[in-house]
mmCIF file of C-alpha atoms in Angstrom:
data_model
loop_
_atom_site.group_PDB
_atom_site.id
_atom_site.type_symbol
_atom_site.label_atom_id
_atom_site.label_comp_id
_atom_site.label_asym_id
_atom_site.label_seq_id
_atom_site.Cartn_x
_atom_site.Cartn_y
_atom_site.Cartn_z
ATOM 1 C CA MET A 1490 -11.615 178.158 -54.842
ATOM 2 C CA LYS A 1491 -8.591 176.179 -53.722
ATOM 3 C CA VAL A 1492 -5.431 177.578 -55.283
ATOM 4 C CA VAL A 1493 -1.804 176.567 -55.779
ATOM 5 C CA ALA A 1494 0.560 179.532 -55.808
ATOM 6 C CA LEU A 1495 3.535 179.649 -58.141
ATOM 7 C CA VAL A 1496 6.199 181.255 -55.973
ATOM 8 C CA SER A 1497 9.585 182.573 -57.009
ATOM 9 C CA GLY A 1498 10.300 184.106 -53.616
ATOM 10 C CA GLY A 1499 9.772 187.575 -55.028
ATOM 11 C CA LYS A 1500 7.351 190.359 -54.200
ATOM 12 C CA ASP A 1501 5.021 189.811 -57.176
ATOM 13 C CA SER A 1502 4.177 186.163 -56.522
ATOM 14 C CA THR A 1503 3.768 187.012 -52.826
ATOM 15 C CA TYR A 1504 1.489 189.971 -53.405
ATOM 16 C CA ASN A 1505 -0.646 188.036 -55.876
ATOM 17 C CA MET A 1506 -1.239 185.450 -53.135
ATOM 18 C CA LEU A 1507 -2.517 188.278 -50.942
ATOM 19 C CA LYS A 1508 -4.878 189.370 -53.702
ATOM 20 C CA CYS A 1509 -6.118 185.793 -54.137
ATOM 21 C CA VAL A 1510 -6.981 185.595 -50.453
ATOM 22 C CA GLU A 1511 -8.668 189.013 -50.631
ATOM 23 C CA ALA A 1512 -10.798 187.635 -53.475
ATOM 24 C CA GLY A 1513 -11.940 184.741 -51.271
ATOM 25 C CA HIS A 1514 -9.631 181.996 -52.534
ATOM 26 C CA GLU A 1515 -7.692 179.571 -50.333
ATOM 27 C CA ILE A 1516 -3.969 178.948 -50.884
ATOM 28 C CA VAL A 1517 -3.505 175.216 -50.250
ATOM 29 C CA ALA A 1518 -0.042 174.590 -51.746
ATOM 30 C CA LEU A 1519 3.021 176.346 -53.136
ATOM 31 C CA ALA A 1520 4.954 175.347 -56.263
ATOM 32 C CA HIS A 1521 8.427 176.407 -57.339
ATOM 33 C CA ALA A 1522 10.679 175.650 -60.310
ATOM 34 C CA HIS A 1523 14.336 175.693 -59.309
ATOM 35 C CA PRO A 1524 17.730 175.553 -61.035
ATOM 36 C CA PRO A 1525 19.803 172.349 -60.792
ATOM 37 C CA GLU A 1526 21.175 171.812 -57.282
ATOM 38 C CA THR A 1527 24.740 171.785 -58.610
ATOM 39 C CA SER A 1528 24.200 175.257 -60.057
ATOM 40 C CA ILE A 1529 23.077 176.589 -56.680
ATOM 41 C CA SER A 1530 26.012 175.058 -54.822
ATOM 42 C CA ASP A 1531 28.432 176.461 -57.409
ATOM 43 C CA ASP A 1532 27.056 180.013 -57.006
ATOM 44 C CA LYS A 1533 25.322 179.800 -60.386
ATOM 45 C CA GLU A 1534 21.803 180.296 -59.081
ATOM 46 C CA GLU A 1535 21.100 182.823 -61.831
ATOM 47 C CA MET A 1536 19.923 180.886 -64.885
ATOM 48 C CA ASP A 1537 19.221 182.216 -68.344
ATOM 49 C CA SER A 1538 15.527 181.451 -67.972
ATOM 50 C CA TYR A 1539 12.869 183.408 -69.816
ATOM 51 C CA LEU A 1540 10.087 181.994 -67.630
ATOM 52 C CA PHE A 1541 11.351 181.644 -64.058
ATOM 53 C CA GLN A 1542 13.117 183.784 -61.451
ATOM 54 C CA THR A 1543 15.914 181.594 -60.122
ATOM 55 C CA VAL A 1544 17.903 183.931 -57.857
ATOM 56 C CA GLY A 1545 16.915 183.214 -54.255
ATOM 57 C CA SER A 1546 15.619 179.771 -55.175
ATOM 58 C CA SER A 1547 17.465 178.012 -52.357
ATOM 59 C CA ALA A 1548 15.505 180.048 -49.793
ATOM 60 C CA VAL A 1549 11.971 179.670 -51.180
ATOM 61 C CA ALA A 1550 11.094 176.656 -49.013
ATOM 62 C CA ALA A 1551 11.128 179.007 -46.011
ATOM 63 C CA ILE A 1552 8.079 180.774 -47.448
ATOM 64 C CA ALA A 1553 6.066 177.549 -47.229
ATOM 65 C CA GLU A 1554 7.190 177.237 -43.610
ATOM 66 C CA CYS A 1555 6.136 180.811 -42.884
ATOM 67 C CA MET A 1556 2.705 180.132 -44.358
ATOM 68 C CA GLY A 1557 1.983 177.386 -41.848
ATOM 69 C CA ASN A 1558 4.046 174.610 -43.477
ATOM 70 C CA LEU A 1559 1.920 174.465 -46.595
ATOM 71 C CA PRO A 1560 2.681 171.600 -49.006
ATOM 72 C CA PHE A 1561 5.633 172.721 -51.120
ATOM 73 C CA TYR A 1562 6.261 171.258 -54.562
ATOM 74 C CA ARG A 1563 9.560 171.683 -56.407
ATOM 75 C CA LYS A 1564 10.649 170.831 -59.939
ATOM 76 C CA GLU A 1565 14.119 171.197 -61.350
ATOM 77 C CA ILE A 1566 14.299 173.317 -64.493
ATOM 78 C CA GLY A 1567 15.617 170.882 -67.068
ATOM 79 C CA GLY A 1568 14.444 172.645 -70.185
ATOM 80 C CA SER A 1569 15.276 175.936 -71.853
ATOM 81 C CA ALA A 1570 13.477 178.502 -73.980
ATOM 82 C CA VAL A 1571 13.335 176.264 -77.050
ATOM 83 C CA THR A 1572 10.902 178.705 -78.593
ATOM 84 C CA GLN A 1573 11.113 182.381 -77.722
ATOM 85 C CA ALA A 1574 7.960 183.254 -79.617
ATOM 86 C CA LEU A 1575 5.418 185.241 -77.644
ATOM 87 C CA GLU A 1576 2.763 182.558 -78.053
ATOM 88 C CA TYR A 1577 3.096 178.959 -76.880
ATOM 89 C CA GLU A 1578 0.437 176.953 -78.673
ATOM 90 C CA LYS A 1579 1.521 173.321 -78.243
ATOM 91 C CA ALA A 1580 3.827 171.262 -76.042
ATOM 92 C CA ILE A 1581 7.450 171.442 -77.177
ATOM 93 C CA GLU A 1582 9.876 168.821 -75.929
ATOM 94 C CA GLY A 1583 12.763 170.337 -73.989
ATOM 95 C CA ASP A 1584 11.080 173.688 -73.434
ATOM 96 C CA GLU A 1585 11.055 175.002 -69.860
ATOM 97 C CA THR A 1586 7.291 175.435 -70.140
ATOM 98 C CA GLU A 1587 7.035 171.655 -69.932
ATOM 99 C CA ASP A 1588 8.830 171.780 -66.564
ATOM 100 C CA LEU A 1589 5.999 174.014 -65.385
ATOM 101 C CA PHE A 1590 3.468 171.544 -66.777
ATOM 102 C CA GLU A 1591 5.085 168.661 -64.872
ATOM 103 C CA LEU A 1592 5.257 170.741 -61.681
ATOM 104 C CA LEU A 1593 1.572 171.685 -61.759
ATOM 105 C CA SER A 1594 0.601 168.160 -62.864
ATOM 106 C CA GLU A 1595 2.147 166.828 -59.659
ATOM 107 C CA VAL A 1596 0.210 169.367 -57.625
ATOM 108 C CA LYS A 1597 -3.011 168.419 -59.428
ATOM 109 C CA ARG A 1598 -2.449 164.707 -58.754
ATOM 110 C CA ASN A 1599 -2.001 165.352 -55.041
ATOM 111 C CA HIS A 1600 -4.665 168.061 -54.766
ATOM 112 C CA PRO A 1601 -7.410 167.164 -57.259
ATOM 113 C CA ASP A 1602 -9.648 169.836 -55.746
ATOM 114 C CA VAL A 1603 -7.280 172.647 -56.756
ATOM 115 C CA GLY A 1604 -8.976 174.854 -59.309
ATOM 116 C CA GLY A 1605 -6.684 177.851 -59.723
ATOM 117 C CA VAL A 1606 -3.068 178.935 -60.066
ATOM 118 C CA SER A 1607 -1.778 182.165 -58.527
ATOM 119 C CA VAL A 1608 0.853 183.837 -60.693
ATOM 120 C CA GLY A 1609 2.563 187.186 -60.146
ATOM 121 C CA ALA A 1610 2.799 188.224 -63.796
ATOM 122 C CA ILE A 1611 2.514 191.967 -64.406
ATOM 123 C CA PHE A 1612 3.514 192.717 -68.003
ATOM 124 C CA SER A 1613 5.336 189.667 -69.368
ATOM 125 C CA ALA A 1614 3.039 188.271 -72.040
ATOM 126 C CA TYR A 1615 5.679 185.585 -72.646
ATOM 127 C CA GLN A 1616 5.248 184.362 -69.061
ATOM 128 C CA ALA A 1617 1.476 184.811 -68.864
ATOM 129 C CA ASN A 1618 0.844 183.029 -72.171
ATOM 130 C CA ARG A 1619 2.838 180.003 -71.046
ATOM 131 C CA VAL A 1620 1.201 179.776 -67.644
ATOM 132 C CA GLN A 1621 -2.199 180.122 -69.328
ATOM 133 C CA HIS A 1622 -1.297 177.361 -71.789
ATOM 134 C CA VAL A 1623 -0.344 174.989 -68.956
ATOM 135 C CA CYS A 1624 -3.479 175.909 -66.989
ATOM 136 C CA ASP A 1625 -5.665 175.193 -70.022
ATOM 137 C CA ARG A 1626 -4.087 171.750 -70.427
ATOM 138 C CA LEU A 1627 -4.752 170.949 -66.772
ATOM 139 C CA GLY A 1628 -8.199 172.509 -66.475
ATOM 140 C CA LEU A 1629 -7.023 175.207 -64.069
ATOM 141 C CA GLU A 1630 -7.842 178.915 -63.884
ATOM 142 C CA MET A 1631 -4.949 181.379 -63.952
ATOM 143 C CA LEU A 1632 -5.304 184.078 -61.296
ATOM 144 C CA ALA A 1633 -3.120 187.086 -62.148
ATOM 145 C CA TYR A 1634 -4.446 190.030 -60.150
ATOM 146 C CA LEU A 1635 -1.404 192.222 -60.888
ATOM 147 C CA TRP A 1636 -1.764 191.952 -64.672
ATOM 148 C CA HIS A 1637 -1.178 195.288 -66.402
ATOM 149 C CA ARG A 1638 -1.214 197.289 -63.181
ATOM 150 C CA GLU A 1639 0.548 200.662 -63.293
ATOM 151 C CA GLN A 1640 3.899 199.860 -61.730
ATOM 152 C CA VAL A 1641 4.603 202.901 -59.538
ATOM 153 C CA GLU A 1642 1.147 202.614 -58.040
ATOM 154 C CA LEU A 1643 1.586 198.863 -57.582
ATOM 155 C CA LEU A 1644 4.988 199.238 -55.917
ATOM 156 C CA ARG A 1645 3.591 201.755 -53.441
ATOM 157 C CA GLU A 1646 0.596 199.523 -52.795
ATOM 158 C CA MET A 1647 2.809 196.534 -52.011
ATOM 159 C CA VAL A 1648 4.806 198.546 -49.496
ATOM 160 C CA ALA A 1649 1.660 200.017 -47.932
ATOM 161 C CA ASN A 1650 0.126 196.547 -47.590
ATOM 162 C CA GLY A 1651 3.024 195.069 -45.663
ATOM 163 C CA VAL A 1652 5.081 193.224 -48.282
ATOM 164 C CA ASN A 1653 8.565 193.318 -46.778
ATOM 165 C CA ALA A 1654 10.823 192.237 -49.621
ATOM 166 C CA ILE A 1655 14.473 193.001 -50.270
ATOM 167 C CA LEU A 1656 16.360 193.425 -53.523
ATOM 168 C CA ILE A 1657 18.431 190.317 -54.243
ATOM 169 C CA LYS A 1658 19.463 191.124 -57.826
ATOM 170 C CA VAL A 1659 20.219 194.336 -59.681
ATOM 171 C CA ALA A 1660 20.728 194.742 -63.419
ATOM 172 C CA ALA A 1661 19.961 198.308 -64.417
ATOM 173 C CA TYR A 1662 21.485 201.763 -64.806
ATOM 174 C CA LYS A 1663 21.899 203.518 -61.438
ATOM 175 C CA LEU A 1664 21.315 200.296 -59.490
ATOM 176 C CA GLY A 1665 24.307 198.562 -57.966
ATOM 177 C CA PRO A 1666 25.642 196.262 -55.246
ATOM 178 C CA ALA A 1667 24.926 198.867 -52.550
ATOM 179 C CA ASP A 1668 21.197 198.417 -53.233
ATOM 180 C CA LEU A 1669 21.219 194.681 -52.576
ATOM 181 C CA GLY A 1670 19.559 193.742 -49.309
ATOM 182 C CA LYS A 1671 17.589 196.984 -49.102
ATOM 183 C CA SER A 1672 13.843 196.729 -48.593
ATOM 184 C CA LEU A 1673 11.180 197.837 -51.055
ATOM 185 C CA GLU A 1674 10.243 200.533 -48.569
ATOM 186 C CA GLU A 1675 13.824 201.852 -48.532
ATOM 187 C CA MET A 1676 14.138 201.604 -52.309
ATOM 188 C CA GLU A 1677 10.722 202.999 -53.238
ATOM 189 C CA PRO A 1678 11.846 206.655 -53.649
ATOM 190 C CA LYS A 1679 14.859 205.661 -55.754
ATOM 191 C CA LEU A 1680 12.895 203.228 -57.925
ATOM 192 C CA VAL A 1681 10.176 205.807 -58.554
ATOM 193 C CA GLU A 1682 12.792 208.434 -59.432
ATOM 194 C CA LEU A 1683 14.578 206.052 -61.821
ATOM 195 C CA SER A 1684 11.247 205.214 -63.410
ATOM 196 C CA GLN A 1685 10.400 208.867 -63.958
ATOM 197 C CA THR A 1686 13.904 209.903 -65.060
ATOM 198 C CA TYR A 1687 15.184 206.939 -67.053
ATOM 199 C CA GLY A 1688 12.046 204.935 -67.780
ATOM 200 C CA ILE A 1689 12.995 201.807 -65.853
ATOM 201 C CA HIS A 1690 10.154 199.616 -64.664
ATOM 202 C CA ALA A 1691 9.429 200.487 -61.040
ATOM 203 C CA CYS A 1692 8.475 196.870 -60.286
ATOM 204 C CA GLY A 1693 11.441 195.462 -62.199
ATOM 205 C CA GLU A 1694 9.378 194.063 -65.062
ATOM 206 C CA GLY A 1695 12.189 194.818 -67.489
ATOM 207 C CA GLY A 1696 14.611 192.683 -65.482
ATOM 208 C CA GLU A 1697 16.026 195.726 -63.658
ATOM 209 C CA PHE A 1698 15.931 193.969 -60.290
ATOM 210 C CA GLU A 1699 14.560 190.934 -58.482
ATOM 211 C CA SER A 1700 13.403 190.597 -54.909
ATOM 212 C CA PHE A 1701 12.901 188.135 -52.079
ATOM 213 C CA THR A 1702 10.075 188.361 -49.538
ATOM 214 C CA LEU A 1703 10.934 188.214 -45.848
ATOM 215 C CA ASP A 1704 7.477 188.910 -44.462
ATOM 216 C CA CYS A 1705 3.900 189.702 -45.471
ATOM 217 C CA PRO A 1706 0.450 189.596 -43.843
ATOM 218 C CA LEU A 1707 -0.045 185.964 -44.949
ATOM 219 C CA PHE A 1708 3.061 184.772 -43.099
ATOM 220 C CA LYS A 1709 2.719 183.275 -39.639
ATOM 221 C CA ARG A 1710 6.482 183.575 -39.216
ATOM 222 C CA ARG A 1711 9.072 185.915 -40.760
ATOM 223 C CA ILE A 1712 12.324 185.094 -42.547
ATOM 224 C CA VAL A 1713 15.650 186.350 -41.201
ATOM 225 C CA ILE A 1714 18.760 186.123 -43.381
ATOM 226 C CA ASP A 1715 21.795 185.131 -41.315
ATOM 227 C CA GLU A 1716 24.420 184.886 -44.017
ATOM 228 C CA CYS A 1717 24.635 185.997 -47.638
ATOM 229 C CA ARG A 1718 27.225 187.116 -50.146
ATOM 230 C CA HIS A 1719 27.403 189.060 -53.391
ATOM 231 C CA VAL A 1720 27.857 187.132 -56.619
ATOM 232 C CA VAL A 1721 28.851 189.092 -59.749
ATOM 233 C CA HIS A 1722 27.072 187.618 -62.740
ATOM 234 C CA SER A 1723 28.389 190.149 -65.258
ATOM 235 C CA GLN A 1724 30.518 193.233 -64.760
ATOM 236 C CA SER A 1725 29.645 196.648 -66.172
ATOM 237 C CA GLU A 1726 30.452 200.197 -65.133
ATOM 238 C CA ASP A 1727 26.923 201.408 -65.830
ATOM 239 C CA ALA A 1728 24.763 198.410 -64.941
ATOM 240 C CA PRO A 1729 26.544 195.495 -63.254
ATOM 241 C CA VAL A 1730 24.486 192.350 -62.783
ATOM 242 C CA VAL A 1731 24.986 191.309 -59.174
ATOM 243 C CA TYR A 1732 22.879 189.141 -56.893
ATOM 244 C CA LEU A 1733 22.739 187.977 -53.300
ATOM 245 C CA ARG A 1734 23.411 184.324 -52.639
ATOM 246 C CA ILE A 1735 21.472 183.510 -49.479
ATOM 247 C CA ALA A 1736 23.647 181.011 -47.635
ATOM 248 C CA LYS A 1737 21.861 180.734 -44.302
ATOM 249 C CA LEU A 1738 18.515 181.850 -42.870
ATOM 250 C CA HIS A 1739 16.032 181.074 -40.143
ATOM 251 C CA THR A 1740 12.409 181.877 -39.451
ATOM 252 C CA GLU A 1741 11.075 183.380 -36.264
ATOM 253 C CA PRO A 1742 7.639 184.074 -34.761
ATOM 254 C CA LYS A 1743 6.033 187.419 -35.585
#
């Protein structure tokens, strides 16, 4: 089946693409919902979105380049979480779910043979229910191969299968600015320990951290970050929320 992949830039959406290909599907396009351009330029890349990862958004186009210049569709997030209910049963004007509907509608118009949507959801029923709702409206199948996977096992599997992603946001006890830019492989022991000791989600499903993928087996090229800086979103002694603003990057042959 031909598939469009929803990509945030993070490890989960990347790894789910790998699982789609393993299952015999073909990734033919990438789709990404991004914050307003003015927010990115003003170092306000982190949005209060319940549905989308926005940190690292300015760098996501490089993933399409690394995957052989696949068609890359973008849609600005204009809505918000109008309803925060777990279920999303009908279209609600102004809700960010409708931004996702418009994004995938554009993909469907340009690729009428697309039959599935790759999504990296693991435990967020809020996210999965909304993607499923949009897929149902468009006659698409949601492909979520990571759904309800045990997170320590999944983290180790990602590392073992060549997902080279770095932390670009931290927001949890015992995680801080010094962890930004470190790879999943470097962070695996610490994340597992924090999971076992404090109960944090090893894959960041509780919002503890977010990641950005630099390389994976699907990439024909790899991403190299040339320039980045720390942006403090909220200050706290125990769990500061800090992210990396990727200012400049390039891709190179593998």
